[in-house]
Coordinates of C-alpha atoms in Angstrom, one line a residue:
Chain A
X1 CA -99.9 13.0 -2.3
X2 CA -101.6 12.9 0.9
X3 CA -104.2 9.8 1.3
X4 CA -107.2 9.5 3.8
X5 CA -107.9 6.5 2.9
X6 CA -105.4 3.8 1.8
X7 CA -107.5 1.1 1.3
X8 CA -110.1 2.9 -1.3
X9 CA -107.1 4.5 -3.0
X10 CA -105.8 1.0 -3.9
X11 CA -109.3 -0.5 -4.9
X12 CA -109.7 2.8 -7.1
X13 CA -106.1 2.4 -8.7
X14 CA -106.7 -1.4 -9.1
X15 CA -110.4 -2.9 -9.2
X16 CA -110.6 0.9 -11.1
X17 CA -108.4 0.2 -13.8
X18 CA -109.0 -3.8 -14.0
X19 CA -112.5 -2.7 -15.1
X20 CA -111.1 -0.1 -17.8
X21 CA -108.9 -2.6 -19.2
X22 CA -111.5 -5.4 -19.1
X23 CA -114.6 -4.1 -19.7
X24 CA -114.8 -0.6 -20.6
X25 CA -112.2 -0.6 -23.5
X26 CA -113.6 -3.8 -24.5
X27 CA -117.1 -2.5 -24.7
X28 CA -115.8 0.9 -26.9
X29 CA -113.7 -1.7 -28.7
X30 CA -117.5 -3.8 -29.9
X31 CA -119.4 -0.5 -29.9
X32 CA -117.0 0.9 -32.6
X33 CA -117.1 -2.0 -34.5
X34 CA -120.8 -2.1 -34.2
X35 CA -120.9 1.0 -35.3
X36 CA -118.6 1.1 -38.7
X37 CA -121.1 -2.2 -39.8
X38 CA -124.1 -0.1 -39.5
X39 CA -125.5 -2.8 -36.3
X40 CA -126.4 0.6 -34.6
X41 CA -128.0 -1.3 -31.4
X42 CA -125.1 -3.4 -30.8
X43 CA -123.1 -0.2 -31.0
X44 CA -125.8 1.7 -28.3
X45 CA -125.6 -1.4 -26.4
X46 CA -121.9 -1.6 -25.8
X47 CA -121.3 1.8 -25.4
X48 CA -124.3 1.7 -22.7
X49 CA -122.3 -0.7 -21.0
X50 CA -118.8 1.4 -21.3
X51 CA -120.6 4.0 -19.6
X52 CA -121.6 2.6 -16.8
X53 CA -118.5 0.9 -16.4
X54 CA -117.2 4.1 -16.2
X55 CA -119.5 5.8 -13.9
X56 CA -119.0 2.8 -11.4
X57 CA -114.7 3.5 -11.8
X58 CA -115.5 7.0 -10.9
X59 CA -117.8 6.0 -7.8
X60 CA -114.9 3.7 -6.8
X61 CA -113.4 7.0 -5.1
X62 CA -116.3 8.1 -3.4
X63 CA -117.5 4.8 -1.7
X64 CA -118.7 2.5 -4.5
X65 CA -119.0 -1.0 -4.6
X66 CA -116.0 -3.6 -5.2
X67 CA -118.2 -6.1 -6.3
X68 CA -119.8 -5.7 -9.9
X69 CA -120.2 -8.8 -11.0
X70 CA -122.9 -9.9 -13.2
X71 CA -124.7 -11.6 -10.7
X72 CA -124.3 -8.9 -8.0
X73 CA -128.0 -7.1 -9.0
X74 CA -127.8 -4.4 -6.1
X75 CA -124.4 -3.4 -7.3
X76 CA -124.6 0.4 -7.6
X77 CA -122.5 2.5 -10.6
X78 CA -123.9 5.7 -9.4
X79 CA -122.6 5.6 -5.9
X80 CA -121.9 9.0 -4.4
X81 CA -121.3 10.0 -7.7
X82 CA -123.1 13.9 -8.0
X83 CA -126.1 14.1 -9.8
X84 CA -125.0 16.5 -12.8
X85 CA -121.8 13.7 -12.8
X86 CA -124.6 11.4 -13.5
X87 CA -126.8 13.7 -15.8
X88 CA -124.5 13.5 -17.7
X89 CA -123.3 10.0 -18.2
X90 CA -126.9 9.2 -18.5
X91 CA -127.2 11.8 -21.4
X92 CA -124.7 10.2 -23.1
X93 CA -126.5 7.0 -23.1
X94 CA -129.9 8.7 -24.2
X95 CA -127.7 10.7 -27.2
X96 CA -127.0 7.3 -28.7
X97 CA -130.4 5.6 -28.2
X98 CA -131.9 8.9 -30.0
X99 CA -129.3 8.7 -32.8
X100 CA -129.3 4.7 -33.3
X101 CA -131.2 5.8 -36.7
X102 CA -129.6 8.6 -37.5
X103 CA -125.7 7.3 -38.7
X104 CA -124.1 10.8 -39.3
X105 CA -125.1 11.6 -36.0
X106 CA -123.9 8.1 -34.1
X107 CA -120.7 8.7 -35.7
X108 CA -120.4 12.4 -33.5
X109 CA -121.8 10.6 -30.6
X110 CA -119.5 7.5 -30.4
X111 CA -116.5 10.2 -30.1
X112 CA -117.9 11.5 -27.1
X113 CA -118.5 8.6 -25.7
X114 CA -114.7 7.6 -26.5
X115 CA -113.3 10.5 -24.7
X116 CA -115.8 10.0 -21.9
X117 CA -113.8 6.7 -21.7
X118 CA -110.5 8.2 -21.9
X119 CA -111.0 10.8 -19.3
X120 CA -112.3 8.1 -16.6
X121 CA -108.9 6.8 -17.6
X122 CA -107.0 10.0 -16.8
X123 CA -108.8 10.0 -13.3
X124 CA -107.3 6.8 -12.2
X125 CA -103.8 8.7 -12.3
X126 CA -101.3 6.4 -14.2
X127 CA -98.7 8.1 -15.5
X128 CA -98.7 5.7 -19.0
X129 CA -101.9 4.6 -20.5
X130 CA -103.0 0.9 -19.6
X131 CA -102.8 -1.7 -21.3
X132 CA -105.4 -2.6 -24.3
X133 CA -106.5 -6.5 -23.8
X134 CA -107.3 -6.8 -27.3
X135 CA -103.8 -5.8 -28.8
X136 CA -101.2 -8.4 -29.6
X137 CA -99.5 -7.6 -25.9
X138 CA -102.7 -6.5 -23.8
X139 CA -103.1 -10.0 -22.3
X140 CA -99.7 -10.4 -20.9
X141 CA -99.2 -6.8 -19.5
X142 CA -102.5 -6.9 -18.3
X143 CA -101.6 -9.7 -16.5
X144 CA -98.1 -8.3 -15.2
X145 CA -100.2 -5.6 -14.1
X146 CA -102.7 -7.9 -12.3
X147 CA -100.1 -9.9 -10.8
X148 CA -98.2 -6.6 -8.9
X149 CA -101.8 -5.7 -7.5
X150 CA -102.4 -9.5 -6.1
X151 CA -100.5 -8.8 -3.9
X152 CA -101.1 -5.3 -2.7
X153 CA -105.0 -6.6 -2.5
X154 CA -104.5 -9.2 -0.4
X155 CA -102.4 -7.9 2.1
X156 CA -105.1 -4.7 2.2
X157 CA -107.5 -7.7 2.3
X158 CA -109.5 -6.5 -0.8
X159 CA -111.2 -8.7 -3.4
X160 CA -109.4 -10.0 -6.4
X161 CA -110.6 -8.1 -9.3
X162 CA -109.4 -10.8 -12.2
X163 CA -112.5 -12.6 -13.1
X164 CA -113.0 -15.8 -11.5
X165 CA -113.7 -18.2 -14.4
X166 CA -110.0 -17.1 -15.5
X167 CA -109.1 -18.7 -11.9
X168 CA -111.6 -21.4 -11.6
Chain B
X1 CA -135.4 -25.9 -33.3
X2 CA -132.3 -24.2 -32.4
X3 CA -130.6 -22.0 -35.5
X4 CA -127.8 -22.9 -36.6
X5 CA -124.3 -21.7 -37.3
X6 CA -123.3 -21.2 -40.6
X7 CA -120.1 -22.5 -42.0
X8 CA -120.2 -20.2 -44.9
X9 CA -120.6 -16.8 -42.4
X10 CA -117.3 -18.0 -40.7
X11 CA -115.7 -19.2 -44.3
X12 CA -116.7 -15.1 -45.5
X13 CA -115.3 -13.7 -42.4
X14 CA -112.0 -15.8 -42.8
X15 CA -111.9 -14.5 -46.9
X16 CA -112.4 -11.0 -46.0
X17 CA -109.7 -11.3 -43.1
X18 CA -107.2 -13.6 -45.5
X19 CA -107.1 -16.4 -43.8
X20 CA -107.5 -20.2 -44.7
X21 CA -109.4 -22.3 -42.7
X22 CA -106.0 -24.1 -42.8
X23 CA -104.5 -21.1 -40.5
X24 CA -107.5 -21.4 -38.6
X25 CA -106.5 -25.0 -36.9
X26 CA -102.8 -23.9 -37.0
X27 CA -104.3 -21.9 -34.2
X28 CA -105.1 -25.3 -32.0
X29 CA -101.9 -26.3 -30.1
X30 CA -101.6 -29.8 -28.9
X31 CA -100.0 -29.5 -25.9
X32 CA -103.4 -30.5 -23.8
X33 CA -103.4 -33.1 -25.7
X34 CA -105.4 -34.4 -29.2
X35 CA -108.3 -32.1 -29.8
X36 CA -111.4 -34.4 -29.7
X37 CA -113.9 -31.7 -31.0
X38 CA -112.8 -28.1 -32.6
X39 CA -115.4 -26.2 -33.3
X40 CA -116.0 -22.3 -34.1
X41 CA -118.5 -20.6 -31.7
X42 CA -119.2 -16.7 -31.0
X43 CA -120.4 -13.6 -33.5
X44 CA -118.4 -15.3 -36.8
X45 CA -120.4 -18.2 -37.6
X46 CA -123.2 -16.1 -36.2
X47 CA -122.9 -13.8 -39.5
X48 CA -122.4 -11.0 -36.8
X49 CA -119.4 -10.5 -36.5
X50 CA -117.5 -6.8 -37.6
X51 CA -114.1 -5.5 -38.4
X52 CA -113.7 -5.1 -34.7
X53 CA -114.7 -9.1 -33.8
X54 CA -112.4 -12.0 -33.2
X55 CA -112.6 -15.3 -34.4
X56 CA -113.4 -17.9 -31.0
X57 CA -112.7 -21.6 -31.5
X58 CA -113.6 -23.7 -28.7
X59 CA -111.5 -27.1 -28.2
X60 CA -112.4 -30.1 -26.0
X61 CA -109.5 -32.4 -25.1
X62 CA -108.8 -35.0 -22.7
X63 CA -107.1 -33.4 -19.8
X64 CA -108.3 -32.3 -17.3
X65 CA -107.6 -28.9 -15.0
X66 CA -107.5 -26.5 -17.7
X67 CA -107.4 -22.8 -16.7
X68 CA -110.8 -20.7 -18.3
X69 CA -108.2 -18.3 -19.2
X70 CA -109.0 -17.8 -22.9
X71 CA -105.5 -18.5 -25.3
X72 CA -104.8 -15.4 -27.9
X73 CA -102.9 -15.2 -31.3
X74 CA -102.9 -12.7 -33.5
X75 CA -103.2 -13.8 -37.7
X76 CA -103.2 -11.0 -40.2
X77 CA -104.0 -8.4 -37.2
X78 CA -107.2 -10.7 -36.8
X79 CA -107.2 -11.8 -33.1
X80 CA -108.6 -15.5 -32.7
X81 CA -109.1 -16.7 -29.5
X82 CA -108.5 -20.3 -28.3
X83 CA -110.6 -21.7 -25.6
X84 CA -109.4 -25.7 -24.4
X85 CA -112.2 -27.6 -22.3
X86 CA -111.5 -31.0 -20.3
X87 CA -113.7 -33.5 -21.6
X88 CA -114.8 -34.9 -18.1
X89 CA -115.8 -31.1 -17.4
X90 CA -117.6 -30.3 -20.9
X91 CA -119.6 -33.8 -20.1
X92 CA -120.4 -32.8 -16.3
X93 CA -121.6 -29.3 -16.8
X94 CA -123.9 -30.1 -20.0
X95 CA -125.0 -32.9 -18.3
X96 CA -126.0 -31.1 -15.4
X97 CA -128.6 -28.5 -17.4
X98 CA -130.9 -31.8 -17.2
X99 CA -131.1 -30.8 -13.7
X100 CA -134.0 -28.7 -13.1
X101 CA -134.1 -25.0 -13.3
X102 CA -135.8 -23.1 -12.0
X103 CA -134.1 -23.9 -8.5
X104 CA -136.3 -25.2 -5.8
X105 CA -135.6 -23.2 -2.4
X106 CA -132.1 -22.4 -1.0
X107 CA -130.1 -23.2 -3.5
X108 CA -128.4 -19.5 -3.4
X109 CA -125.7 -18.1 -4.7
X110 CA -123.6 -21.3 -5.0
X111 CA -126.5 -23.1 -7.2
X112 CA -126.7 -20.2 -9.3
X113 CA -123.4 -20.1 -10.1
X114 CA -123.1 -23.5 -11.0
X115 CA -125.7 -23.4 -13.7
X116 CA -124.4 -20.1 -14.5
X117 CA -121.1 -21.9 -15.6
X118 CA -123.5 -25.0 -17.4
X119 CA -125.4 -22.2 -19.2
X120 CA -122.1 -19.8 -20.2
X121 CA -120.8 -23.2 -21.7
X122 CA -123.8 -24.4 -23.7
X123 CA -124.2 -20.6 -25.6
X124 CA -120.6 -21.4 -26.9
X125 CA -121.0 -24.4 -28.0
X126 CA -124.9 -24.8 -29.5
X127 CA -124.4 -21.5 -31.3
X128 CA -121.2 -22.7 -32.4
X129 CA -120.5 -24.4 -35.8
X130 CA -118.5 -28.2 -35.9
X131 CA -115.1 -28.1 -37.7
X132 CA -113.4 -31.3 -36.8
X133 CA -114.1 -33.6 -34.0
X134 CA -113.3 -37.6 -33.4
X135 CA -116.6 -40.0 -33.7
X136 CA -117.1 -40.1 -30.4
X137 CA -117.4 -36.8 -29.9
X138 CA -119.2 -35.6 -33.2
X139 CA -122.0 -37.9 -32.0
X140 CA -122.1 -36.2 -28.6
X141 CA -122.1 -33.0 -29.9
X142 CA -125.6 -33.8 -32.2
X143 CA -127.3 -33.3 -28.9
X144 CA -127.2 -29.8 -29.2
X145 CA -129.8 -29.6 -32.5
X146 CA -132.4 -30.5 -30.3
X147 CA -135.2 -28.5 -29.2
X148 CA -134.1 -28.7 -25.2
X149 CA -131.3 -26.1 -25.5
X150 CA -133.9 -23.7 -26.7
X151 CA -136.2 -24.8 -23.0
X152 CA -132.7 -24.2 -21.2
X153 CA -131.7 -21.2 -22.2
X154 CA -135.1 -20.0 -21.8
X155 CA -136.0 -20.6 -18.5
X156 CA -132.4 -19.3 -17.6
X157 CA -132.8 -15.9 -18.8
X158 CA -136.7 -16.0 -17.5
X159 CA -135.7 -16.4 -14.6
X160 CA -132.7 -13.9 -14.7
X161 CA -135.5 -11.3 -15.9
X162 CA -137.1 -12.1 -12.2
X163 CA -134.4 -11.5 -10.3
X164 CA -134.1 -7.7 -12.0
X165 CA -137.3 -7.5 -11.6
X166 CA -137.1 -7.5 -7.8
X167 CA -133.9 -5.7 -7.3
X168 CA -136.1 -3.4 -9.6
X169 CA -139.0 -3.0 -7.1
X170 CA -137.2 -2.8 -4.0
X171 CA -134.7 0.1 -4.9
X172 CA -137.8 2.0 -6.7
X173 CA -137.9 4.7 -3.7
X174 CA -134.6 5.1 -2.7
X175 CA -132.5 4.9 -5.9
X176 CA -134.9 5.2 -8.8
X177 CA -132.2 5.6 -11.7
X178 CA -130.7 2.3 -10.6
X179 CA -134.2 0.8 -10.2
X180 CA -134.9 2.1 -14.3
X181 CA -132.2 0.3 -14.9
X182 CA -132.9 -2.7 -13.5
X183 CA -136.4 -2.5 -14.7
X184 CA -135.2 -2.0 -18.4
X185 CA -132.7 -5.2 -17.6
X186 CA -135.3 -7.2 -16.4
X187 CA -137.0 -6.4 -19.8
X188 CA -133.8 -7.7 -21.8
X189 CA -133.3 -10.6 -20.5
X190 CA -137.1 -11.5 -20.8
X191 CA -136.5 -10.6 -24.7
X192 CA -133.5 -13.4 -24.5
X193 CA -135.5 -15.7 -23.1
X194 CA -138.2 -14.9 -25.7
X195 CA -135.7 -15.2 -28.2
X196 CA -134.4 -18.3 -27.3
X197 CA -137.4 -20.2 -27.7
X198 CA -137.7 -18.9 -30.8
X199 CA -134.8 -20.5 -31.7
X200 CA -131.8 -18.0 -30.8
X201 CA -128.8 -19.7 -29.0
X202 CA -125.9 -16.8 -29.4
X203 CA -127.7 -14.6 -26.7
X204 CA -125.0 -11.8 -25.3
X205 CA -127.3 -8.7 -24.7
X206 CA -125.8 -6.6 -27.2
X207 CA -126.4 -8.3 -30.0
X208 CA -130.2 -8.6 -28.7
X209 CA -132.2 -6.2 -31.4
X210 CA -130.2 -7.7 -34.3
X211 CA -131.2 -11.0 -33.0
X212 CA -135.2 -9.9 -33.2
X213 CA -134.8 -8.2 -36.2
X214 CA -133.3 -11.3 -37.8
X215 CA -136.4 -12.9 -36.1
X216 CA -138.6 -10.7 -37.8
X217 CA -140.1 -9.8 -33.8
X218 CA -142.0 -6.7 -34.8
X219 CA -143.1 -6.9 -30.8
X220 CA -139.6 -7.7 -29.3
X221 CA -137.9 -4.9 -31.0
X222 CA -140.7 -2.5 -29.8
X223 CA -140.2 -3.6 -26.3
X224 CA -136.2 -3.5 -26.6
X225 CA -136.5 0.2 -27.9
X226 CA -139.0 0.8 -24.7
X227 CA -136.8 -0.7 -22.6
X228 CA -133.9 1.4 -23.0
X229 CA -135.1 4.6 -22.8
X230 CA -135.0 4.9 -19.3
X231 CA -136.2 8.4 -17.7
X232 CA -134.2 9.5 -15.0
X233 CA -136.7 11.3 -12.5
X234 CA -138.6 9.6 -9.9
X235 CA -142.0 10.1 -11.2
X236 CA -141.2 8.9 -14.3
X237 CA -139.4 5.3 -13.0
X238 CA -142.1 4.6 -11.5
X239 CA -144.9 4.6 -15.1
X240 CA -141.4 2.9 -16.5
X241 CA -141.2 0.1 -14.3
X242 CA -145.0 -0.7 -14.4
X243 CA -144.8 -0.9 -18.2
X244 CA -141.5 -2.9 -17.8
X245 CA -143.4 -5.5 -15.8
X246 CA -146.6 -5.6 -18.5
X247 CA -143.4 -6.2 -21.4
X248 CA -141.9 -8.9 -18.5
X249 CA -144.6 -11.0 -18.5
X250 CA -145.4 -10.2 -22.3
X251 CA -142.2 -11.6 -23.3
X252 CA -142.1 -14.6 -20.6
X253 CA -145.5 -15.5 -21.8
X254 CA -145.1 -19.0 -23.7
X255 CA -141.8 -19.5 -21.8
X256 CA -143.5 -22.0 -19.0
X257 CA -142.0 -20.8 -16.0
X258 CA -143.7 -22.0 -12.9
X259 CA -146.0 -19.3 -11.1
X260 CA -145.3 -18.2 -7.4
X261 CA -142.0 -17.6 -7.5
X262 CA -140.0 -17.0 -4.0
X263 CA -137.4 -13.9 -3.8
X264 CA -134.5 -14.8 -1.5
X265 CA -132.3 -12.7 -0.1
X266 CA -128.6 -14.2 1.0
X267 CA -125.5 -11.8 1.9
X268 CA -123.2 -11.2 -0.6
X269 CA -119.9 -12.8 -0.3
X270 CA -117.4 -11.0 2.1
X271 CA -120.3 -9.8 3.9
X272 CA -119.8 -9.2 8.1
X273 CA -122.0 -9.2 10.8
X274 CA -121.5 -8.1 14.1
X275 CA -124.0 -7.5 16.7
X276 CA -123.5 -4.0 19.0
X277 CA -125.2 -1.9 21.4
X278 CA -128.7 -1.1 20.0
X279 CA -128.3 -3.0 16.1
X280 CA -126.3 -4.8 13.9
X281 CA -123.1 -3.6 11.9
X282 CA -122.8 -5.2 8.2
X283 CA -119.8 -4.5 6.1
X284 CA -118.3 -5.7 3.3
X285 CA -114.4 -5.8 3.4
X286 CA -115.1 -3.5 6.6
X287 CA -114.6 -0.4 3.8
X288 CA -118.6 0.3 3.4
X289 CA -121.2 -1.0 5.2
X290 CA -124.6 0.2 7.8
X291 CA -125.6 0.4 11.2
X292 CA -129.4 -1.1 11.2
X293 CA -131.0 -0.1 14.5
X294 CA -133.1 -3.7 14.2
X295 CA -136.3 -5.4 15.7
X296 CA -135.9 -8.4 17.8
X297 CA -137.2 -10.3 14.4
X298 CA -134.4 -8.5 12.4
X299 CA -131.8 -9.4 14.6
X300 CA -132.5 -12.9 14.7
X301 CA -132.8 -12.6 10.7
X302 CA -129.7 -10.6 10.5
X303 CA -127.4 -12.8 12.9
X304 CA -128.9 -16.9 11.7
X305 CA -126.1 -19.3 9.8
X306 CA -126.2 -17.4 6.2
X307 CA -124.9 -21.0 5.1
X308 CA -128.3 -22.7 6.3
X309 CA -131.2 -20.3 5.0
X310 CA -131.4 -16.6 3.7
X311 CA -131.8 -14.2 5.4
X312 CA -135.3 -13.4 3.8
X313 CA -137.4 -15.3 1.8
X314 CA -141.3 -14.4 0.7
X315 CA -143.4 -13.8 -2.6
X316 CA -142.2 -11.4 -5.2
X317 CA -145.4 -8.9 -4.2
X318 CA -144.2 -8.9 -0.5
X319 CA -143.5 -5.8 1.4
X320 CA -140.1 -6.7 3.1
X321 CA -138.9 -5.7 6.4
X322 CA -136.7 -2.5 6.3
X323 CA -133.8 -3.9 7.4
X324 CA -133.7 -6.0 3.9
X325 CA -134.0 -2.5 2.1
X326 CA -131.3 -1.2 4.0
X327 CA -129.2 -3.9 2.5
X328 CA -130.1 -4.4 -0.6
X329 CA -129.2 -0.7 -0.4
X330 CA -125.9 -1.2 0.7
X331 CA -125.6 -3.4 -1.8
X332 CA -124.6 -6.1 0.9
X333 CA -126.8 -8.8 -0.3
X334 CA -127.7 -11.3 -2.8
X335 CA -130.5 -11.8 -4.6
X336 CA -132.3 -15.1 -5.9
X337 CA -135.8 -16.6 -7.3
X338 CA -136.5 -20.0 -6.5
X339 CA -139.9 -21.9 -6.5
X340 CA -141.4 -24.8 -4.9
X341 CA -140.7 -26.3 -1.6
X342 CA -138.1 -25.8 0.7
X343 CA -135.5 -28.2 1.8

């Protein structure tokens, strides 16, 4: 495989999948939960936020932004990301807002929005599927995982993507 | 006055999991030392929590240095999650909310993040519920049934909901999804700070609309539904963010933030800045970045000591120089409200 451009190839494969494993899995993980106890806006509001996690993994390969941490307000999830790419995305997050009365319908929805998930995961290219952070031995493969990219990161002299209260 | 955690929602939770509160402590390891308060905080004693939720338990001991790195363990597939504070740190950072907030000028990213971390720690532990604690420390934690923590929190998210609010405005032209979404952000965290002074203290967003329906907040829930509908074409983003603003200051209404605030704009961190022929160059790990052909006013801006000033500063209502679009653009900068005098 043929890369133009190292440096965003390791950012997608890392900082990508660092925000699948921390945030967007966790966020499906609530949503669906949410969802099964009938708290229909928690479940609209978590999958909102797996969705945008996703769309800014997917603008990771097209020049999107390291940086999106909660304080960073300008951070961008659309990013050279096309527009129907976006249409879409955004559809998905208007499908559940429409449905958050309608259960029979949510239930439809939230498998969409599942395999939306899954496919962003296919795009990052790993051969095995990553680590979950909520099972019994997510938080230490995650972390093995993490600890190989350290050091690939810092010698491309790329942000850290392991959240910094876990450091500080 | 703040609500308050139930034992009996985390006791429920605990039946329907089977587990004793027993297992629960078996959870607490001494190895930082003797726990000198345990106490269960997140969605459990909440009543919130769902099949999908873990139990939190937050421990303060005496040593010091402790990583933030949450400790897992897994009881009848139920996931409980062990968080150990230093005592010295617990005391510093709640201590320090008596500071005031809003933040007069220039205190930027670093005295945002500061109170962040004071603000992150109070939500665990005042929407938490005591399980075992020494003397000492069971009279330290009474503090947090007092009407304060509700001021706090308020005036936190209040002024979170400004800083939306301008990202909000400035990307309205040249990206108006992201500016819907900010708008409809700025909105939610208004509603948190609304909802904290109504007594809510377990604020993360998502659980936001269950929080107002428990409330009974007819009004809040309207405005959360509003919210997030966001349209997605230009013309539209525009009518959305000037009914986000009305529902802003709707919901900010009897928090008692100061008027006139400042909008500030610092670089992000990482950010570069090198003067060439005819502008500046600004990157950010030199992988994206822009070329900003700049006034002479812009380039002096562009090129002071980020450490000593932002590079912008001016009223919320301001027109700002394009050369602060650009960046906030680029997503190169940082954005902060502060009020009252600079230093």
């Amino acid at each position: 495989m043929k890369l133009v451009d190292v440096r965003r190839w390791a950012a997608l494969r890392t900082i990508g999948a660092s925000r699948l494993i921390l945030k967007a899995r966790g966020a499906i993980n609530g949503a669906q939960g949410a969802l099964e106890a009938r708290q229909n806006y928690a479940a609209v509001m978590e999958a909102r936020s797996a969705i945008l996690t996703c769309l800014s993994i997917r603008s990771l390969a097209v020049g999107g932004s390291f940086d999106d941490s909660k304080d960073q307000l300008t951070f961008d999830p659309f990013y050279g990301l096309s527009e129907a790419e976006v249409q879409y995305a955004l559809s998905l997050v208007g499908s559940g807002i429409a449905s958050v009365d309608d259960s029979d319908h949510a239930s439809t929805w939230m498998e969409t929005v599942v395999q939306y998930v899954d496919d962003t995961e296919q795009l990052l290219g790993f051969e095995d599927p990553l680590p979950v952070i909520r099972s019994p031995n997510g938080m230490f493969a995650s972390l093995r995982l993490a600890r190989e990219w350290m050091a690939i990161l810092d010698e491309l002299n790329l942000p850290n993507p392991i959240p910094a209260e876990w450091i500080n | 006055m703040p609500r308050k955690a139930k034992l009996s929602d985390l006791l429920l939770l605990l039946k329907k999991r089977g587990l004793s509160i027993e297992q629960l402590y078996g959870q607490v390891e001494d190895v930082f030392g003797t726990p000198l308060l345990i106490l269960a905080s997140g969605s459990a004693p909440q009543g919130l929590a769902n099949a999908n939720s873990d139990i939190d338990l937050d421990v303060v001991v005496e040593t010091g240095g402790l990583t933030q790195l949450p400790l897992l363990s897994f009881e009848n597939g139920c996931r409980i999650e062990v968080q150990y504070h230093s005592s010295a740190t617990v005391s510093d950072r709640i201590a320090g909310l008596m500071d005031p907030w809003p933040p007069n000028l220039r205190s930027g990213r670093v005295g945002w993040l500061q109170r962040a971390k004071g603000i992150h720690l109070l939500v665990r532990l005042a929407s938490a519920v005591k399980l075992r604690g020494v003397p000492e420390w069971e009279g330290w934690y009474e503090q947090f049934d007092q009407p304060w923590v509700q001021s706090v929190l308020a005036k936190w998210w209040g002024v979170e909901s400004l800083r939306y609010l301008a990202v909000a405005r400035w990307l309205n032209h040249q990206k108006p999804i992201l500016s819907g979404f900010r708008y409809s952000d700025a909105v939610l965290q208004a509603l948190r700070a609304r909802a904290a002074m109504m007594g809510e203290t377990y604020l993360p967003v998502k659980w936001l609309v269950e929080q107002l329906q428990r409330l009974g907040d007819a009004e809040g829930i309207e405005m959360a539904r509003h919210a997030l509908r966001i349209p997605t074409d230009r013309d539209s983003v525009a009518l959305f963010g000037d009914q986000c603003e009305g529902m802003v200051n709707q919901a900010l209404a009897d928090v008692g933030l100061p008027a006139s605030p400042k909008i500030e704009v610092w670089y992000a961190p990482d950010v570069r800045i090198r003067a060439v022929a005819g502008g500046i160059l600004a990157s950010r790990w030199d992988i994206s970045g822009v070329f900003i052909k700049s006034t002479a006013e812009g380039r002096a801006a562009m090129l002071s000591d980020p450490a000593l000033a932002p590079i912008y500063e001016g009223d919320c209502h301001d027109d700002v120089p394009s050369f602060i679009c650009e960046l906030v653009e680029q997503d190169l900068v940082w954005i902060g409200v502060a009020f009252g005098s600079g230093n």
